[in-house]
Amino acid sequence: MRKRARLIYNPTSGRETFKRQLPDILNEYEKAGYETSTFCTTPEALSAQKEADRCTIDGFDLIIAAGGDGTINEVVNGLSSHKAPPKLAIIPSGTTNDYARALKIPRYDFVKAAQLIHKNQTVHMDIGKVKTETDEKYFMNIGAAGFLTEVTYEVPPNMKSLFGSLAYFVKGAELLPRVGKVPVKITYDDGVYEGIASLVFVALTNSVGGFEKIAPDKTLGDGKFTLIVVKTTNFAEILRLITMIMNDGRHIQHPKVLYKKTSYVKAETQNDQQLMINIDGEYGGDAPAEFTMFKQHLEIITDLDRMQLSINTHDLISEEKEEEFKKRVRELDTRNE
Ligand SMILES: Nc1ncnc2c1ncn2[C@@H]1O[C@H](COP(=O)(O)OP(=O)(O)OP(=O)(O)O)[C@@H](O)[C@H]1O
């Protein structure tokens, strides 16, 4: 019997050009020996998630998720509640595509992304689960609270596509002065942090909000979250930290940063102040929130050669981008001092 693949695509993601290339995309999976079919997501809540769940129960061999990080997250949720989910392929067609960036999946050519199927290379990715008082949800990339949450909400999509991560930075700088001091209690595998925080990250990859060096020492599939807590609300200090994140990843040694590898995190606030949790770029409930780890839970089609190559060429690729950021930081720093 031929293997079956279901392509779940969001027609509204990114620049909405996906549909035109659908026959060419499907053809790649057909050539690789899959019998293919498609599901177009609808405005109804969680349609991608429900379809991924249904296909898993129905015994599909491969789910192809095409969309932005929101669609990928839904598909990941549909698959992850199952013990032995089918393989996942990703065709990034959103604006930021953080997850595809982390997995080195081509982000600007849908057919090229589909052609990865011929390489027969996969990576077993860790998946996180976040539990709040109102909800329970899987995530594949990031759980965040504090400043990043607001920034992600407030960067308009057209700004994201025009300026990429610079948009986050500019918005971030605008929002920072308004960020309140939230006293938090963060419990992790081997410790507890109690104090103020402008930022709490629980990350599964090193690609978040367009930043590529947020967890520079991350090994994918190691069964550990990277926990980052920024223990300052000082504007100038945070700006410098952001520059470090852009430049060389030295933020992990900064005295105002708690940087840990852990398989469990609990985030609470200390005086009933509201702390919104952002999950893979979307609002995911309020603290208290518990994060647990599902080690190597999803097998995802990727390009292992490119992943390896990117380790060697990383610094060259981002040099130009960094110059742009450095200039911007200098401007903002002068304005705020
Ligand atoms: N047919 C549809 N019509 C309108 N909205 C849809 C449809 N299908 C899915 N959606 C909505 O699209 C959102 C997910 O968008 P997604 O993240 O994939 O793309 P994006 O926002 O362009 O990308 P990015 O997250 O990278 O900015 C969900 O809120 C979902 O409900």
mmCIF file with all atom_site columns, N, CA and C in Angstrom, residues 8-50:
data_model
loop_
_atom_site.group_PDB
_atom_site.id
_atom_site.type_symbol
_atom_site.label_atom_id
_atom_site.label_alt_id
_atom_site.label_comp_id
_atom_site.label_asym_id
_atom_site.label_entity_id
_atom_site.label_seq_id
_atom_site.pdbx_PDB_ins_code
_atom_site.Cartn_x
_atom_site.Cartn_y
_atom_site.Cartn_z
_atom_site.occupancy
_atom_site.B_iso_or_equiv
_atom_site.pdbx_formal_charge
_atom_site.auth_seq_id
_atom_site.auth_comp_id
_atom_site.auth_asym_id
_atom_site.auth_atom_id
_atom_site.pdbx_PDB_model_num
ATOM 1   N N  . ILE A 1 8  ? -1.834  20.110 5.101  1.00 0.00 ? 8  ILE A N  1
ATOM 2   C CA . ILE A 1 8  ? -2.745  21.040 5.777  1.00 0.00 ? 8  ILE A CA 1
ATOM 3   C C  . ILE A 1 8  ? -2.193  22.444 5.542  1.00 0.00 ? 8  ILE A C  1
ATOM 4   N N  . TYR A 1 9  ? -2.917  23.277 4.791  1.00 0.00 ? 9  TYR A N  1
ATOM 5   C CA . TYR A 1 9  ? -2.345  24.601 4.486  1.00 0.00 ? 9  TYR A CA 1
ATOM 6   C C  . TYR A 1 9  ? -3.297  25.731 4.834  1.00 0.00 ? 9  TYR A C  1
ATOM 7   N N  . ASN A 1 10 ? -2.687  26.823 5.260  1.00 0.00 ? 10 ASN A N  1
ATOM 8   C CA . ASN A 1 10 ? -3.443  28.021 5.602  1.00 0.00 ? 10 ASN A CA 1
ATOM 9   C C  . ASN A 1 10 ? -3.403  28.978 4.405  1.00 0.00 ? 10 ASN A C  1
ATOM 10  N N  . PRO A 1 11 ? -4.541  29.192 3.736  1.00 0.00 ? 11 PRO A N  1
ATOM 11  C CA . PRO A 1 11 ? -4.534  30.025 2.517  1.00 0.00 ? 11 PRO A CA 1
ATOM 12  C C  . PRO A 1 11 ? -4.288  31.498 2.813  1.00 0.00 ? 11 PRO A C  1
ATOM 13  N N  . THR A 1 12 ? -4.390  31.884 4.098  1.00 0.00 ? 12 THR A N  1
ATOM 14  C CA . THR A 1 12 ? -4.249  33.312 4.426  1.00 0.00 ? 12 THR A CA 1
ATOM 15  C C  . THR A 1 12 ? -2.864  33.659 4.976  1.00 0.00 ? 12 THR A C  1
ATOM 16  N N  . SER A 1 13 ? -1.985  32.678 5.132  1.00 0.00 ? 13 SER A N  1
ATOM 17  C CA . SER A 1 13 ? -0.665  32.956 5.712  1.00 0.00 ? 13 SER A CA 1
ATOM 18  C C  . SER A 1 13 ? 0.182   33.815 4.794  1.00 0.00 ? 13 SER A C  1
ATOM 19  N N  . GLY A 1 14 ? 0.995   34.646 5.388  1.00 0.00 ? 14 GLY A N  1
ATOM 20  C CA . GLY A 1 14 ? 1.992   35.426 4.648  1.00 0.00 ? 14 GLY A CA 1
ATOM 21  C C  . GLY A 1 14 ? 1.402   36.187 3.485  1.00 0.00 ? 14 GLY A C  1
ATOM 22  N N  . ARG A 1 15 ? 2.022   36.028 2.321  1.00 0.00 ? 15 ARG A N  1
ATOM 23  C CA . ARG A 1 15 ? 1.590   36.809 1.152  1.00 0.00 ? 15 ARG A CA 1
ATOM 24  C C  . ARG A 1 15 ? 0.531   36.085 0.320  1.00 0.00 ? 15 ARG A C  1
ATOM 25  N N  . GLU A 1 16 ? 0.030   35.011 0.835  1.00 0.00 ? 16 GLU A N  1
ATOM 26  C CA . GLU A 1 16 ? -1.097  34.290 0.203  1.00 0.00 ? 16 GLU A CA 1
ATOM 27  C C  . GLU A 1 16 ? -0.811  33.806 -1.221 1.00 0.00 ? 16 GLU A C  1
ATOM 28  N N  . THR A 1 17 ? 0.431   33.413 -1.492 1.00 0.00 ? 17 THR A N  1
ATOM 29  C CA . THR A 1 17 ? 0.756   32.973 -2.861 1.00 0.00 ? 17 THR A CA 1
ATOM 30  C C  . THR A 1 17 ? 0.884   31.451 -2.933 1.00 0.00 ? 17 THR A C  1
ATOM 31  N N  . PHE A 1 18 ? 0.584   30.803 -1.819 1.00 0.00 ? 18 PHE A N  1
ATOM 32  C CA . PHE A 1 18 ? 0.830   29.362 -1.703 1.00 0.00 ? 18 PHE A CA 1
ATOM 33  C C  . PHE A 1 18 ? 0.029   28.527 -2.704 1.00 0.00 ? 18 PHE A C  1
ATOM 34  N N  . LYS A 1 19 ? -1.248  28.879 -2.819 1.00 0.00 ? 19 LYS A N  1
ATOM 35  C CA . LYS A 1 19 ? -2.184  28.034 -3.559 1.00 0.00 ? 19 LYS A CA 1
ATOM 36  C C  . LYS A 1 19 ? -1.767  27.799 -5.010 1.00 0.00 ? 19 LYS A C  1
ATOM 37  N N  . ARG A 1 20 ? -1.189  28.836 -5.618 1.00 0.00 ? 20 ARG A N  1
ATOM 38  C CA . ARG A 1 20 ? -0.784  28.733 -7.021 1.00 0.00 ? 20 ARG A CA 1
ATOM 39  C C  . ARG A 1 20 ? 0.238   27.624 -7.247 1.00 0.00 ? 20 ARG A C  1
ATOM 40  N N  . GLN A 1 21 ? 1.030   27.356 -6.228 1.00 0.00 ? 21 GLN A N  1
ATOM 41  C CA . GLN A 1 21 ? 2.106   26.368 -6.402 1.00 0.00 ? 21 GLN A CA 1
ATOM 42  C C  . GLN A 1 21 ? 1.731   24.988 -5.889 1.00 0.00 ? 21 GLN A C  1
ATOM 43  N N  . LEU A 1 22 ? 0.484   24.868 -5.474 1.00 0.00 ? 22 LEU A N  1
ATOM 44  C CA . LEU A 1 22 ? 0.031   23.614 -4.878 1.00 0.00 ? 22 LEU A CA 1
ATOM 45  C C  . LEU A 1 22 ? 0.330   22.371 -5.744 1.00 0.00 ? 22 LEU A C  1
ATOM 46  N N  . PRO A 1 23 ? 0.026   22.376 -7.070 1.00 0.00 ? 23 PRO A N  1
ATOM 47  C CA . PRO A 1 23 ? 0.294   21.173 -7.868 1.00 0.00 ? 23 PRO A CA 1
ATOM 48  C C  . PRO A 1 23 ? 1.771   20.777 -7.866 1.00 0.00 ? 23 PRO A C  1
ATOM 49  N N  . ASP A 1 24 ? 2.655   21.772 -7.976 1.00 0.00 ? 24 ASP A N  1
ATOM 50  C CA . ASP A 1 24 ? 4.106   21.478 -7.980 1.00 0.00 ? 24 ASP A CA 1
ATOM 51  C C  . ASP A 1 24 ? 4.553   20.923 -6.628 1.00 0.00 ? 24 ASP A C  1
ATOM 52  N N  . ILE A 1 25 ? 3.972   21.473 -5.571 1.00 0.00 ? 25 ILE A N  1
ATOM 53  C CA . ILE A 1 25 ? 4.344   21.026 -4.220 1.00 0.00 ? 25 ILE A CA 1
ATOM 54  C C  . ILE A 1 25 ? 3.915   19.568 -4.029 1.00 0.00 ? 25 ILE A C  1
ATOM 55  N N  . LEU A 1 26 ? 2.665   19.291 -4.358 1.00 0.00 ? 26 LEU A N  1
ATOM 56  C CA . LEU A 1 26 ? 2.152   17.926 -4.177 1.00 0.00 ? 26 LEU A CA 1
ATOM 57  C C  . LEU A 1 26 ? 2.938   16.924 -5.026 1.00 0.00 ? 26 LEU A C  1
ATOM 58  N N  . ASN A 1 27 ? 3.320   17.356 -6.198 1.00 0.00 ? 27 ASN A N  1
ATOM 59  C CA . ASN A 1 27 ? 4.076   16.506 -7.100 1.00 0.00 ? 27 ASN A CA 1
ATOM 60  C C  . ASN A 1 27 ? 5.369   15.982 -6.458 1.00 0.00 ? 27 ASN A C  1
ATOM 61  N N  . GLU A 1 28 ? 6.006   16.817 -5.653 1.00 0.00 ? 28 GLU A N  1
ATOM 62  C CA . GLU A 1 28 ? 7.252   16.386 -4.984 1.00 0.00 ? 28 GLU A CA 1
ATOM 63  C C  . GLU A 1 28 ? 6.982   15.211 -4.045 1.00 0.00 ? 28 GLU A C  1
ATOM 64  N N  . TYR A 1 29 ? 5.892   15.307 -3.301 1.00 0.00 ? 29 TYR A N  1
ATOM 65  C CA . TYR A 1 29 ? 5.576   14.213 -2.358 1.00 0.00 ? 29 TYR A CA 1
ATOM 66  C C  . TYR A 1 29 ? 5.114   12.967 -3.109 1.00 0.00 ? 29 TYR A C  1
ATOM 67  N N  . GLU A 1 30 ? 4.426   13.172 -4.230 1.00 0.00 ? 30 GLU A N  1
ATOM 68  C CA . GLU A 1 30 ? 3.999   12.028 -5.062 1.00 0.00 ? 30 GLU A CA 1
ATOM 69  C C  . GLU A 1 30 ? 5.245   11.303 -5.580 1.00 0.00 ? 30 GLU A C  1
ATOM 70  N N  . LYS A 1 31 ? 6.218   12.081 -6.060 1.00 0.00 ? 31 LYS A N  1
ATOM 71  C CA . LYS A 1 31 ? 7.460   11.494 -6.581 1.00 0.00 ? 31 LYS A CA 1
ATOM 72  C C  . LYS A 1 31 ? 8.186   10.703 -5.492 1.00 0.00 ? 31 LYS A C  1
ATOM 73  N N  . ALA A 1 32 ? 8.017   11.158 -4.237 1.00 0.00 ? 32 ALA A N  1
ATOM 74  C CA . ALA A 1 32 ? 8.678   10.469 -3.120 1.00 0.00 ? 32 ALA A CA 1
ATOM 75  C C  . ALA A 1 32 ? 7.874   9.252  -2.655 1.00 0.00 ? 32 ALA A C  1
ATOM 76  N N  . GLY A 1 33 ? 6.783   8.947  -3.352 1.00 0.00 ? 33 GLY A N  1
ATOM 77  C CA . GLY A 1 33 ? 6.048   7.712  -3.050 1.00 0.00 ? 33 GLY A CA 1
ATOM 78  C C  . GLY A 1 33 ? 4.824   7.876  -2.168 1.00 0.00 ? 33 GLY A C  1
ATOM 79  N N  . TYR A 1 34 ? 4.400   9.130  -1.970 1.00 0.00 ? 34 TYR A N  1
ATOM 80  C CA . TYR A 1 34 ? 3.206   9.353  -1.137 1.00 0.00 ? 34 TYR A CA 1
ATOM 81  C C  . TYR A 1 34 ? 1.970   9.585  -2.000 1.00 0.00 ? 34 TYR A C  1
ATOM 82  N N  . GLU A 1 35 ? 0.862   9.052  -1.525 1.00 0.00 ? 35 GLU A N  1
ATOM 83  C CA . GLU A 1 35 ? -0.424  9.429  -2.112 1.00 0.00 ? 35 GLU A CA 1
ATOM 84  C C  . GLU A 1 35 ? -0.870  10.671 -1.342 1.00 0.00 ? 35 GLU A C  1
ATOM 85  N N  . THR A 1 36 ? -1.096  11.762 -2.036 1.00 0.00 ? 36 THR A N  1
ATOM 86  C CA . THR A 1 36 ? -1.318  13.026 -1.313 1.00 0.00 ? 36 THR A CA 1
ATOM 87  C C  . THR A 1 36 ? -2.776  13.493 -1.371 1.00 0.00 ? 36 THR A C  1
ATOM 88  N N  . SER A 1 37 ? -3.155  14.253 -0.367 1.00 0.00 ? 37 SER A N  1
ATOM 89  C CA . SER A 1 37 ? -4.449  14.938 -0.359 1.00 0.00 ? 37 SER A CA 1
ATOM 90  C C  . SER A 1 37 ? -4.268  16.228 0.433  1.00 0.00 ? 37 SER A C  1
ATOM 91  N N  . THR A 1 38 ? -5.220  17.133 0.301  1.00 0.00 ? 38 THR A N  1
ATOM 92  C CA . THR A 1 38 ? -5.031  18.439 0.956  1.00 0.00 ? 38 THR A CA 1
ATOM 93  C C  . THR A 1 38 ? -6.213  18.810 1.854  1.00 0.00 ? 38 THR A C  1
ATOM 94  N N  . PHE A 1 39 ? -5.915  19.671 2.819  1.00 0.00 ? 39 PHE A N  1
ATOM 95  C CA . PHE A 1 39 ? -6.947  20.272 3.664  1.00 0.00 ? 39 PHE A CA 1
ATOM 96  C C  . PHE A 1 39 ? -6.633  21.757 3.762  1.00 0.00 ? 39 PHE A C  1
ATOM 97  N N  . CYS A 1 40 ? -7.601  22.579 3.366  1.00 0.00 ? 40 CYS A N  1
ATOM 98  C CA . CYS A 1 40 ? -7.428  24.029 3.436  1.00 0.00 ? 40 CYS A CA 1
ATOM 99  C C  . CYS A 1 40 ? -8.038  24.502 4.765  1.00 0.00 ? 40 CYS A C  1
ATOM 100 N N  . THR A 1 41 ? -7.257  25.170 5.590  1.00 0.00 ? 41 THR A N  1
ATOM 101 C CA . THR A 1 41 ? -7.775  25.569 6.903  1.00 0.00 ? 41 THR A CA 1
ATOM 102 C C  . THR A 1 41 ? -8.874  26.622 6.754  1.00 0.00 ? 41 THR A C  1
ATOM 103 N N  . THR A 1 42 ? -9.703  26.733 7.768  1.00 0.00 ? 42 THR A N  1
ATOM 104 C CA . THR A 1 42 ? -10.830 27.667 7.740  1.00 0.00 ? 42 THR A CA 1
ATOM 105 C C  . THR A 1 42 ? -10.708 28.676 8.886  1.00 0.00 ? 42 THR A C  1
ATOM 106 N N  . PRO A 1 43 ? -11.492 29.747 8.853  1.00 0.00 ? 43 PRO A N  1
ATOM 107 C CA . PRO A 1 43 ? -11.402 30.724 9.946  1.00 0.00 ? 43 PRO A CA 1
ATOM 108 C C  . PRO A 1 43 ? -11.872 30.157 11.295 1.00 0.00 ? 43 PRO A C  1
ATOM 109 N N  . GLU A 1 44 ? -12.548 29.045 11.247 1.00 0.00 ? 44 GLU A N  1
ATOM 110 C CA . GLU A 1 44 ? -13.024 28.417 12.497 1.00 0.00 ? 44 GLU A CA 1
ATOM 111 C C  . GLU A 1 44 ? -11.808 28.085 13.382 1.00 0.00 ? 44 GLU A C  1
ATOM 112 N N  . ALA A 1 45 ? -11.949 28.279 14.688 1.00 0.00 ? 45 ALA A N  1
ATOM 113 C CA . ALA A 1 45 ? -10.821 28.094 15.603 1.00 0.00 ? 45 ALA A CA 1
ATOM 114 C C  . ALA A 1 45 ? -10.246 26.677 15.514 1.00 0.00 ? 45 ALA A C  1
ATOM 115 N N  . LEU A 1 46 ? -8.935  26.592 15.464 1.00 0.00 ? 46 LEU A N  1
ATOM 116 C CA . LEU A 1 46 ? -8.184  25.334 15.541 1.00 0.00 ? 46 LEU A CA 1
ATOM 117 C C  . LEU A 1 46 ? -8.515  24.324 14.433 1.00 0.00 ? 46 LEU A C  1
ATOM 118 N N  . SER A 1 47 ? -8.861  24.805 13.247 1.00 0.00 ? 47 SER A N  1
ATOM 119 C CA . SER A 1 47 ? -9.207  23.856 12.194 1.00 0.00 ? 47 SER A CA 1
ATOM 120 C C  . SER A 1 47 ? -7.994  23.006 11.791 1.00 0.00 ? 47 SER A C  1
ATOM 121 N N  . ALA A 1 48 ? -6.792  23.609 11.798 1.00 0.00 ? 48 ALA A N  1
ATOM 122 C CA . ALA A 1 48 ? -5.576  22.853 11.435 1.00 0.00 ? 48 ALA A CA 1
ATOM 123 C C  . ALA A 1 48 ? -5.295  21.779 12.484 1.00 0.00 ? 48 ALA A C  1
ATOM 124 N N  . GLN A 1 49 ? -5.489  22.167 13.751 1.00 0.00 ? 49 GLN A N  1
ATOM 125 C CA . GLN A 1 49 ? -5.234  21.216 14.848 1.00 0.00 ? 49 GLN A CA 1
ATOM 126 C C  . GLN A 1 49 ? -6.175  20.011 14.773 1.00 0.00 ? 49 GLN A C  1
ATOM 127 N N  . LYS A 1 50 ? -7.448  20.315 14.558 1.00 0.00 ? 50 LYS A N  1
ATOM 128 C CA . LYS A 1 50 ? -8.444  19.232 14.502 1.00 0.00 ? 50 LYS A CA 1
ATOM 129 C C  . LYS A 1 50 ? -8.151  18.293 13.346 1.00 0.00 ? 50 LYS A C  1
#
